[in-house]
mmCIF file of C-alpha atoms in Angstrom:
data_model
loop_
_atom_site.group_PDB
_atom_site.id
_atom_site.type_symbol
_atom_site.label_atom_id
_atom_site.label_comp_id
_atom_site.label_asym_id
_atom_site.label_seq_id
_atom_site.Cartn_x
_atom_site.Cartn_y
_atom_site.Cartn_z
ATOM 1 C CA MET A 116 29.650 -118.707 8.692
ATOM 2 C CA ARG A 117 32.242 -117.500 11.171
ATOM 3 C CA LEU A 118 30.717 -118.305 14.560
ATOM 4 C CA LEU A 119 31.729 -117.290 18.087
ATOM 5 C CA VAL A 120 30.291 -119.398 20.895
ATOM 6 C CA LEU A 121 30.616 -117.751 24.295
ATOM 7 C CA GLY A 122 30.947 -120.966 26.230
ATOM 8 C CA GLY A 123 30.930 -124.061 24.088
ATOM 9 C CA THR A 124 32.328 -126.552 26.595
ATOM 10 C CA VAL A 125 29.151 -127.931 28.245
ATOM 11 C CA PHE A 126 25.701 -129.092 27.169
ATOM 12 C CA LEU A 127 23.937 -126.626 24.828
ATOM 13 C CA GLY A 128 26.990 -124.510 23.997
ATOM 14 C CA ARG A 129 28.973 -127.661 23.323
ATOM 15 C CA ALA A 130 26.194 -129.026 21.084
ATOM 16 C CA VAL A 131 26.162 -125.755 19.111
ATOM 17 C CA ALA A 132 29.932 -125.950 18.580
ATOM 18 C CA ARG A 133 29.843 -129.620 17.614
ATOM 19 C CA LEU A 134 26.996 -129.259 15.119
ATOM 20 C CA ALA A 135 28.422 -126.047 13.664
ATOM 21 C CA GLN A 136 31.769 -127.709 13.046
ATOM 22 C CA ALA A 137 30.063 -130.717 11.452
ATOM 23 C CA ALA A 138 28.183 -128.327 9.139
ATOM 24 C CA GLY A 139 31.441 -126.774 7.958
ATOM 25 C CA HIS A 140 31.289 -123.478 9.854
ATOM 26 C CA ASP A 141 34.398 -121.741 11.218
ATOM 27 C CA VAL A 142 33.860 -122.011 14.987
ATOM 28 C CA THR A 143 35.604 -120.287 17.894
ATOM 29 C CA CYS A 144 34.663 -121.064 21.500
ATOM 30 C CA LEU A 145 35.607 -118.645 24.273
ATOM 31 C CA ALA A 146 35.372 -119.813 27.889
ATOM 32 C CA ARG A 147 37.417 -120.257 31.024
ATOM 33 C CA GLY A 148 37.745 -123.940 30.233
ATOM 34 C CA GLU A 149 36.931 -125.055 33.778
ATOM 35 C CA SER A 150 33.506 -126.664 33.231
ATOM 36 C CA GLY A 151 34.267 -128.973 30.332
ATOM 37 C CA GLY A 152 36.440 -129.682 27.343
ATOM 38 C CA ALA A 153 36.382 -128.110 23.922
ATOM 39 C CA ILE A 154 35.204 -130.007 20.859
ATOM 40 C CA ASP A 155 38.057 -131.652 18.973
ATOM 41 C CA GLY A 156 38.988 -129.544 15.982
ATOM 42 C CA VAL A 157 37.215 -126.408 17.221
ATOM 43 C CA ARG A 158 39.335 -123.376 18.000
ATOM 44 C CA PHE A 159 39.279 -122.676 21.737
ATOM 45 C CA VAL A 160 40.413 -119.421 23.354
ATOM 46 C CA THR A 161 40.489 -118.650 27.058
ATOM 47 C CA GLY A 162 38.552 -115.779 28.517
ATOM 48 C CA ASP A 163 37.200 -114.883 31.956
ATOM 49 C CA ARG A 164 33.882 -113.120 31.383
ATOM 50 C CA ASP A 165 33.820 -111.887 34.965
ATOM 51 C CA ARG A 166 36.417 -109.347 33.786
ATOM 52 C CA PRO A 167 35.451 -106.406 31.546
ATOM 53 C CA ASP A 168 38.331 -107.397 29.236
ATOM 54 C CA GLY A 169 37.380 -111.068 29.298
ATOM 55 C CA LEU A 170 36.883 -111.195 25.505
ATOM 56 C CA SER A 171 40.281 -109.681 24.695
ATOM 57 C CA ALA A 172 41.413 -112.956 23.101
ATOM 58 C CA VAL A 173 39.217 -112.121 20.089
ATOM 59 C CA ASP A 174 39.986 -108.401 19.919
ATOM 60 C CA GLY A 175 39.885 -107.129 16.360
ATOM 61 C CA GLU A 176 38.141 -110.211 14.972
ATOM 62 C CA THR A 177 34.770 -110.131 13.244
ATOM 63 C CA PHE A 178 32.102 -112.816 13.364
ATOM 64 C CA ASP A 179 29.008 -113.484 11.320
ATOM 65 C CA ALA A 180 27.175 -114.780 14.369
ATOM 66 C CA VAL A 181 27.484 -115.153 18.140
ATOM 67 C CA VAL A 182 25.762 -117.626 20.470
ATOM 68 C CA ASP A 183 25.750 -116.641 24.152
ATOM 69 C CA VAL A 184 24.298 -118.666 27.046
ATOM 70 C CA THR A 185 25.311 -116.565 30.058
ATOM 71 C CA ILE A 186 23.078 -116.083 33.097
ATOM 72 C CA ARG A 187 24.923 -112.969 34.281
ATOM 73 C CA PRO A 188 23.910 -109.486 33.100
ATOM 74 C CA SER A 189 27.483 -108.225 33.561
ATOM 75 C CA HIS A 190 28.700 -110.844 31.078
ATOM 76 C CA ALA A 191 26.156 -109.599 28.554
ATOM 77 C CA ARG A 192 27.226 -105.981 29.067
ATOM 78 C CA HIS A 193 30.912 -106.887 28.704
ATOM 79 C CA ALA A 194 30.186 -108.841 25.513
ATOM 80 C CA VAL A 195 28.213 -106.005 23.964
ATOM 81 C CA ALA A 196 30.953 -103.494 24.789
ATOM 82 C CA ALA A 197 33.595 -105.752 23.242
ATOM 83 C CA LEU A 198 31.707 -107.030 20.177
ATOM 84 C CA ALA A 199 29.286 -104.302 19.042
ATOM 85 C CA GLY A 200 30.123 -103.400 15.464
ATOM 86 C CA ARG A 201 32.038 -106.658 14.906
ATOM 87 C CA VAL A 202 29.187 -109.181 14.787
ATOM 88 C CA GLY A 203 26.455 -109.654 12.234
ATOM 89 C CA HIS A 204 23.933 -111.546 14.357
ATOM 90 C CA TYR A 205 23.656 -112.317 18.068
ATOM 91 C CA SER A 206 21.701 -115.257 19.537
ATOM 92 C CA PHE A 207 21.139 -115.082 23.269
ATOM 93 C CA VAL A 208 19.871 -118.204 25.024
ATOM 94 C CA SER A 209 17.474 -116.876 27.618
ATOM 95 C CA THR A 210 14.836 -118.868 29.518
ATOM 96 C CA CYS A 211 11.097 -119.257 29.962
ATOM 97 C CA ASN A 212 11.772 -118.237 33.570
ATOM 98 C CA VAL A 213 11.646 -114.627 32.337
ATOM 99 C CA TYR A 214 7.841 -114.939 32.543
ATOM 100 C CA PRO A 215 6.299 -114.345 35.989
ATOM 101 C CA ASP A 216 2.986 -116.053 35.170
ATOM 102 C CA ASP A 217 3.403 -119.824 35.600
ATOM 103 C CA ALA A 218 -0.327 -120.533 35.838
ATOM 104 C CA THR A 219 -1.819 -119.431 32.505
ATOM 105 C CA PRO A 220 -1.558 -121.983 29.664
ATOM 106 C CA GLY A 221 -0.891 -121.014 26.071
ATOM 107 C CA GLN A 222 1.212 -117.887 26.587
ATOM 108 C CA ARG A 223 3.308 -116.580 23.677
ATOM 109 C CA ALA A 224 6.793 -115.093 23.689
ATOM 110 C CA ASP A 225 5.749 -112.026 21.723
ATOM 111 C CA THR A 226 2.939 -111.025 24.072
ATOM 112 C CA ALA A 227 3.636 -112.478 27.541
ATOM 113 C CA LYS A 228 4.522 -110.220 30.463
ATOM 114 C CA LEU A 229 8.162 -110.318 31.632
ATOM 115 C CA HIS A 230 9.775 -110.005 35.033
ATOM 116 C CA ASP A 231 11.326 -106.670 35.803
ATOM 117 C CA PRO A 232 15.077 -106.835 35.088
ATOM 118 C CA ALA A 233 17.381 -107.640 37.973
ATOM 119 C CA PRO A 234 18.798 -104.561 39.717
ATOM 120 C CA PRO A 235 22.494 -103.819 39.050
ATOM 121 C CA GLU A 236 23.601 -105.209 42.406
ATOM 122 C CA VAL A 237 22.211 -108.673 41.515
ATOM 123 C CA ASP A 238 24.402 -110.343 38.914
ATOM 124 C CA ASN A 239 24.665 -114.061 39.671
ATOM 125 C CA PRO A 240 21.458 -115.890 40.630
ATOM 126 C CA ARG A 241 23.489 -118.955 41.601
ATOM 127 C CA ASP A 242 24.743 -117.076 44.657
ATOM 128 C CA GLY A 243 21.740 -118.175 46.716
ATOM 129 C CA GLN A 244 19.315 -116.074 44.699
ATOM 130 C CA MET A 245 17.770 -118.474 42.197
ATOM 131 C CA ASP A 246 14.512 -116.529 42.417
ATOM 132 C CA MET A 247 16.459 -113.889 40.474
ATOM 133 C CA TYR A 248 17.319 -116.249 37.608
ATOM 134 C CA GLY A 249 14.517 -114.937 35.385
ATOM 135 C CA PRO A 250 15.128 -111.259 36.213
ATOM 136 C CA CYS A 251 18.861 -111.686 35.522
ATOM 137 C CA LYS A 252 18.081 -113.154 32.107
ATOM 138 C CA VAL A 253 15.728 -110.220 31.401
ATOM 139 C CA ALA A 254 18.529 -107.796 32.276
ATOM 140 C CA ALA A 255 20.908 -109.673 29.975
ATOM 141 C CA GLU A 256 18.320 -109.681 27.155
ATOM 142 C CA ASN A 257 17.934 -105.914 27.480
ATOM 143 C CA ALA A 258 21.683 -105.281 27.449
ATOM 144 C CA ILE A 259 22.221 -107.374 24.320
ATOM 145 C CA ARG A 260 19.222 -106.065 22.410
ATOM 146 C CA ASP A 261 20.048 -102.447 23.250
ATOM 147 C CA GLY A 262 23.757 -102.813 22.503
ATOM 148 C CA ILE A 263 23.629 -104.891 19.315
ATOM 149 C CA GLY A 264 20.292 -103.756 17.858
ATOM 150 C CA ALA A 265 16.916 -105.452 18.009
ATOM 151 C CA ASP A 266 16.976 -106.299 14.298
ATOM 152 C CA ARG A 267 20.121 -108.412 14.774
ATOM 153 C CA VAL A 268 19.303 -110.176 18.063
ATOM 154 C CA PHE A 269 17.545 -113.537 18.483
ATOM 155 C CA LEU A 270 16.236 -114.057 22.020
ATOM 156 C CA CYS A 271 15.760 -117.794 22.429
ATOM 157 C CA ARG A 272 13.835 -118.319 25.665
ATOM 158 C CA ALA A 273 14.557 -121.961 26.303
ATOM 159 C CA GLY A 274 12.284 -124.348 28.123
ATOM 160 C CA LEU A 275 13.511 -127.599 29.649
ATOM 161 C CA ILE A 276 16.520 -128.731 27.577
ATOM 162 C CA VAL A 277 17.139 -132.481 27.559
ATOM 163 C CA GLY A 278 19.394 -135.008 25.880
ATOM 164 C CA PRO A 279 23.006 -136.218 26.103
ATOM 165 C CA GLU A 280 25.195 -134.326 28.598
ATOM 166 C CA ASP A 281 22.164 -133.187 30.619
ATOM 167 C CA ARG A 282 23.620 -133.025 34.114
ATOM 168 C CA SER A 283 20.287 -132.372 35.808
ATOM 169 C CA ASP A 284 18.180 -135.156 37.331
ATOM 170 C CA ARG A 285 15.061 -134.348 35.308
ATOM 171 C CA PHE A 286 14.938 -136.209 31.991
ATOM 172 C CA PRO A 287 17.751 -138.628 33.059
ATOM 173 C CA TYR A 288 15.614 -139.758 36.009
ATOM 174 C CA TRP A 289 12.951 -141.052 33.640
ATOM 175 C CA VAL A 290 15.500 -142.688 31.357
ATOM 176 C CA ALA A 291 17.011 -144.580 34.286
ATOM 177 C CA ARG A 292 13.605 -145.410 35.725
ATOM 178 C CA MET A 293 12.284 -146.905 32.508
ATOM 179 C CA ARG A 294 15.431 -148.951 32.019
ATOM 180 C CA ARG A 295 14.874 -150.464 35.470
ATOM 181 C CA GLY A 296 11.369 -151.563 34.473
ATOM 182 C CA GLY A 297 8.645 -152.977 36.692
ATOM 183 C CA GLU A 298 5.763 -150.884 38.024
ATOM 184 C CA VAL A 299 6.467 -147.205 37.350
ATOM 185 C CA LEU A 300 4.829 -144.453 39.383
ATOM 186 C CA ALA A 301 3.368 -141.975 36.902
ATOM 187 C CA PRO A 302 2.487 -138.651 38.566
ATOM 188 C CA GLY A 303 -0.763 -136.755 38.159
ATOM 189 C CA SER A 304 -3.121 -137.367 35.251
ATOM 190 C CA PRO A 305 -2.340 -138.945 31.861
ATOM 191 C CA ASP A 306 -3.702 -135.770 30.247
ATOM 192 C CA ASP A 307 -1.368 -133.384 32.094
ATOM 193 C CA LEU A 308 0.861 -131.606 29.590
ATOM 194 C CA VAL A 309 4.658 -131.613 29.524
ATOM 195 C CA SER A 310 7.139 -129.899 27.254
ATOM 196 C CA PHE A 311 10.880 -130.135 26.612
ATOM 197 C CA VAL A 312 13.348 -129.612 23.787
ATOM 198 C CA ASP A 313 16.195 -131.852 22.632
ATOM 199 C CA VAL A 314 19.566 -130.136 23.009
ATOM 200 C CA ASP A 315 20.553 -130.880 19.414
ATOM 201 C CA ASP A 316 17.234 -129.589 18.050
ATOM 202 C CA LEU A 317 17.749 -126.338 19.964
ATOM 203 C CA ALA A 318 21.368 -126.105 18.804
ATOM 204 C CA GLU A 319 20.334 -126.611 15.185
ATOM 205 C CA TRP A 320 17.759 -123.831 15.561
ATOM 206 C CA LEU A 321 20.367 -121.449 16.952
ATOM 207 C CA LEU A 322 22.580 -122.162 13.933
ATOM 208 C CA LEU A 323 19.628 -121.616 11.616
ATOM 209 C CA ALA A 324 18.941 -118.286 13.319
ATOM 210 C CA GLY A 325 22.530 -117.222 12.769
ATOM 211 C CA THR A 326 22.544 -118.125 9.094
ATOM 212 C CA THR A 327 19.130 -116.601 8.305
ATOM 213 C CA GLY A 328 19.259 -113.555 10.590
ATOM 214 C CA LEU A 329 16.200 -114.530 12.630
ATOM 215 C CA ALA A 330 15.447 -111.748 15.129
ATOM 216 C CA GLY A 331 12.981 -111.261 17.948
ATOM 217 C CA ALA A 332 11.885 -113.215 21.009
ATOM 218 C CA TYR A 333 10.817 -116.855 20.662
ATOM 219 C CA ASP A 334 10.328 -119.729 23.076
ATOM 220 C CA GLY A 335 12.807 -122.558 22.569
ATOM 221 C CA ALA A 336 10.483 -125.250 23.842
ATOM 222 C CA GLY A 337 8.729 -128.238 22.364
ATOM 223 C CA LEU A 338 5.036 -128.416 21.628
ATOM 224 C CA PRO A 339 3.202 -129.537 24.792
ATOM 225 C CA MET A 340 2.228 -133.217 24.875
ATOM 226 C CA PRO A 341 0.200 -135.370 27.295
ATOM 227 C CA ARG A 342 2.322 -136.942 29.998
ATOM 228 C CA SER A 343 0.881 -140.304 28.940
ATOM 229 C CA ARG A 344 2.520 -139.933 25.527
ATOM 230 C CA PHE A 345 5.828 -138.912 27.059
ATOM 231 C CA LEU A 346 5.990 -141.850 29.453
ATOM 232 C CA THR A 347 4.569 -144.402 27.015
ATOM 233 C CA GLU A 348 7.075 -143.526 24.302
ATOM 234 C CA LEU A 349 9.903 -143.628 26.835
ATOM 235 C CA ARG A 350 8.709 -147.035 28.016
ATOM 236 C CA ASP A 351 8.467 -148.352 24.466
ATOM 237 C CA ALA A 352 12.011 -147.178 23.708
ATOM 238 C CA LEU A 353 13.772 -148.198 26.917
ATOM 239 C CA ALA A 354 11.831 -150.470 29.246
ATOM 240 C CA PRO A 355 11.922 -154.241 29.608
ATOM 241 C CA ASP A 356 8.808 -156.155 28.604
ATOM 242 C CA GLY A 357 6.100 -156.072 31.239
ATOM 243 C CA THR A 358 6.827 -152.538 32.481
ATOM 244 C CA THR A 359 3.601 -150.851 33.569
ATOM 245 C CA LEU A 360 2.534 -147.307 34.460
ATOM 246 C CA THR A 361 0.474 -146.643 37.591
ATOM 247 C CA TRP A 362 -1.064 -143.167 37.661
ATOM 248 C CA VAL A 363 -1.131 -141.556 41.098
ATOM 249 C CA ASP A 364 -2.985 -138.296 41.641
ATOM 250 C CA GLN A 365 -1.197 -135.210 42.846
ATOM 251 C CA GLU A 366 -3.080 -134.831 46.132
ATOM 252 C CA PHE A 367 -1.859 -138.251 47.230
ATOM 253 C CA LEU A 368 1.708 -137.473 46.136
ATOM 254 C CA VAL A 369 1.708 -134.282 48.198
ATOM 255 C CA GLU A 370 0.352 -136.217 51.190
ATOM 256 C CA GLN A 371 3.210 -138.720 50.799
ATOM 257 C CA ASP A 372 5.815 -135.918 50.661
ATOM 258 C CA VAL A 373 6.691 -136.623 47.043
ATOM 259 C CA ARG A 374 8.200 -133.415 45.706
ATOM 260 C CA PRO A 375 7.860 -131.801 42.285
ATOM 261 C CA TRP A 376 10.275 -131.126 39.440
ATOM 262 C CA SER A 377 13.754 -132.011 40.710
ATOM 263 C CA GLY A 378 15.832 -133.045 43.687
ATOM 264 C CA GLU A 379 15.627 -135.529 46.520
ATOM 265 C CA ARG A 380 12.372 -137.510 46.753
ATOM 266 C CA ALA A 381 11.047 -135.750 43.638
ATOM 267 C CA LEU A 382 9.260 -136.880 40.500
ATOM 268 C CA PRO A 383 10.916 -134.833 37.756
ATOM 269 C CA LEU A 384 8.806 -133.029 35.149
ATOM 270 C CA TRP A 385 5.831 -133.121 37.539
ATOM 271 C CA LEU A 386 4.530 -129.782 38.846
ATOM 272 C CA PRO A 387 1.445 -129.030 40.960
ATOM 273 C CA LEU A 388 -1.675 -127.840 39.172
ATOM 274 C CA PRO A 389 -3.237 -125.348 38.679
ATOM 275 C CA GLU A 390 -0.476 -123.037 39.960
ATOM 276 C CA TYR A 391 2.009 -124.329 37.343
ATOM 277 C CA ALA A 392 -0.467 -125.046 34.561
ATOM 278 C CA GLY A 393 1.330 -122.633 32.240
ATOM 279 C CA PHE A 394 4.925 -123.674 32.927
ATOM 280 C CA MET A 395 5.154 -126.419 30.296
ATOM 281 C CA THR A 396 2.223 -125.415 28.088
ATOM 282 C CA ARG A 397 3.523 -122.412 26.196
ATOM 283 C CA ASP A 398 2.236 -121.736 22.677
ATOM 284 C CA THR A 399 5.323 -122.446 20.563
ATOM 285 C CA ALA A 400 3.654 -122.448 17.130
ATOM 286 C CA ARG A 401 5.653 -119.324 16.170
ATOM 287 C CA SER A 402 8.873 -121.153 17.014
ATOM 288 C CA VAL A 403 7.913 -124.123 14.862
ATOM 289 C CA ASP A 404 7.059 -121.763 12.003
ATOM 290 C CA ALA A 405 10.504 -120.172 12.483
ATOM 291 C CA GLY A 406 12.301 -123.493 12.081
ATOM 292 C CA LEU A 407 12.404 -125.241 15.470
ATOM 293 C CA THR A 408 12.015 -128.984 14.934
ATOM 294 C CA ALA A 409 11.410 -131.876 17.323
ATOM 295 C CA ARG A 410 12.832 -135.351 16.894
ATOM 296 C CA PRO A 411 11.066 -138.472 18.196
ATOM 297 C CA ILE A 412 11.152 -138.985 21.953
ATOM 298 C CA ALA A 413 12.769 -142.387 21.413
ATOM 299 C CA ASP A 414 15.751 -140.770 19.685
ATOM 300 C CA THR A 415 16.355 -138.396 22.598
ATOM 301 C CA ALA A 416 15.850 -141.196 25.110
ATOM 302 C CA LEU A 417 18.269 -143.634 23.465
ATOM 303 C CA ARG A 418 20.988 -141.017 22.948
ATOM 304 C CA THR A 419 20.623 -139.924 26.573
ATOM 305 C CA ALA A 420 20.779 -143.527 27.776
ATOM 306 C CA ASP A 421 23.967 -144.125 25.801
ATOM 307 C CA TRP A 422 25.561 -141.025 27.314
ATOM 308 C CA MET A 423 24.493 -142.026 30.843
ATOM 309 C CA GLN A 424 26.068 -145.439 30.389
ATOM 310 C CA ALA A 425 29.290 -144.004 28.957
ATOM 311 C CA PHE A 426 29.683 -141.211 31.542
ATOM 312 C CA PRO A 427 28.023 -142.361 34.793
ATOM 313 C CA GLN A 428 30.158 -139.936 36.789
ATOM 314 C CA ASP A 429 28.359 -137.020 35.100
ATOM 315 C CA VAL A 430 24.838 -138.249 35.870
ATOM 316 C CA LYS A 431 23.226 -136.397 38.759
ATOM 317 C CA ALA A 432 21.488 -138.502 41.383
ATOM 318 C CA GLY A 433 18.006 -137.336 42.252
ATOM 319 C CA GLY A 434 14.357 -138.165 42.140
ATOM 320 C CA LEU A 435 12.363 -140.819 43.931
ATOM 321 C CA VAL A 436 14.638 -143.745 44.845
ATOM 322 C CA ALA A 437 13.384 -147.284 44.248
ATOM 323 C CA ASP A 438 12.447 -148.073 47.863
ATOM 324 C CA ASP A 439 10.518 -144.831 48.297
ATOM 325 C CA GLU A 440 8.681 -145.309 45.002
ATOM 326 C CA ALA A 441 7.701 -148.846 45.992
ATOM 327 C CA SER A 442 6.462 -147.607 49.375
ATOM 328 C CA VAL A 443 4.300 -144.888 47.792
ATOM 329 C CA LEU A 444 2.861 -147.376 45.298
ATOM 330 C CA ARG A 445 2.003 -149.881 48.035
ATOM 331 C CA GLU A 446 0.152 -147.208 50.006
ATOM 332 C CA TRP A 447 -1.650 -146.040 46.858
ATOM 333 C CA HIS A 448 -2.895 -149.547 46.131
ATOM 334 C CA VAL A 449 -4.094 -149.952 49.727
ATOM 335 C CA ARG A 450 -5.998 -146.657 49.518
ATOM 336 C CA SER A 451 -7.454 -147.563 46.120
ATOM 337 C CA VAL A 452 -9.058 -150.801 47.284
#
């Protein structure tokens, strides 16, 4: 397969390029080259997708498949204008943020309501408009599907992507926390559901889609699992002997100004219920049937830990620092007596 990766220098795009090369595909990555390095042995060409002619480096070339991860609708429109008629299959990595309903569990990609697409004047949600992230992805989905043809476009609406080279503080927080050991603050209830997808599993699925011509909208997210399973398997893979989990209910965490999901004083992968009960509980059975696989949590955890140790400068600081966690746990034990 002759594959064009629009990006290919960081995280998911880089994993796609690496795995495609290892599988023997002919891979070209097109990017500015400012966010990361190309995979050794993969052809790299420079292009600035902010420009309408940003894909001119591959003018006249044909590709069996394209993988595109952009968040900007203008990038999608430029790509369609440049590549329509020269690509066999187009995979666009969208996001589960295209869905406005975060509260209803068990939603499906083929039936769930979408945000309205972003208006033309909104093109980059990183410019202080992250509430437009989902609408921008919807606009990009529409441009690609309309320009390439629905029967040749795979819309992969990714959930939380984790694994090596994850420069967020979400999954890496828990890897670092388990490696430190001791008493670990576990947020919410053991039965609360969480969901994520390993970056290499998602990359393999994108390659499968390109080789088989998979089309339509699917959620690129793992099957939901109880938080107790997630944390227990992480502990078993990473933690020193004697590490324990102490479950602290969400009302107390809110009272103690512990924040959800990501950032300073946060407990990553924890979201308030019931308003976010649907965020990590999507029905992904269709995706599994279409070839998305999930490796053991321990595999993802150990590979992530190895990357964090090898590249500490790339690991984002965030989450509940040790002193704050200990303070919250002390207060919880006092209240529980």
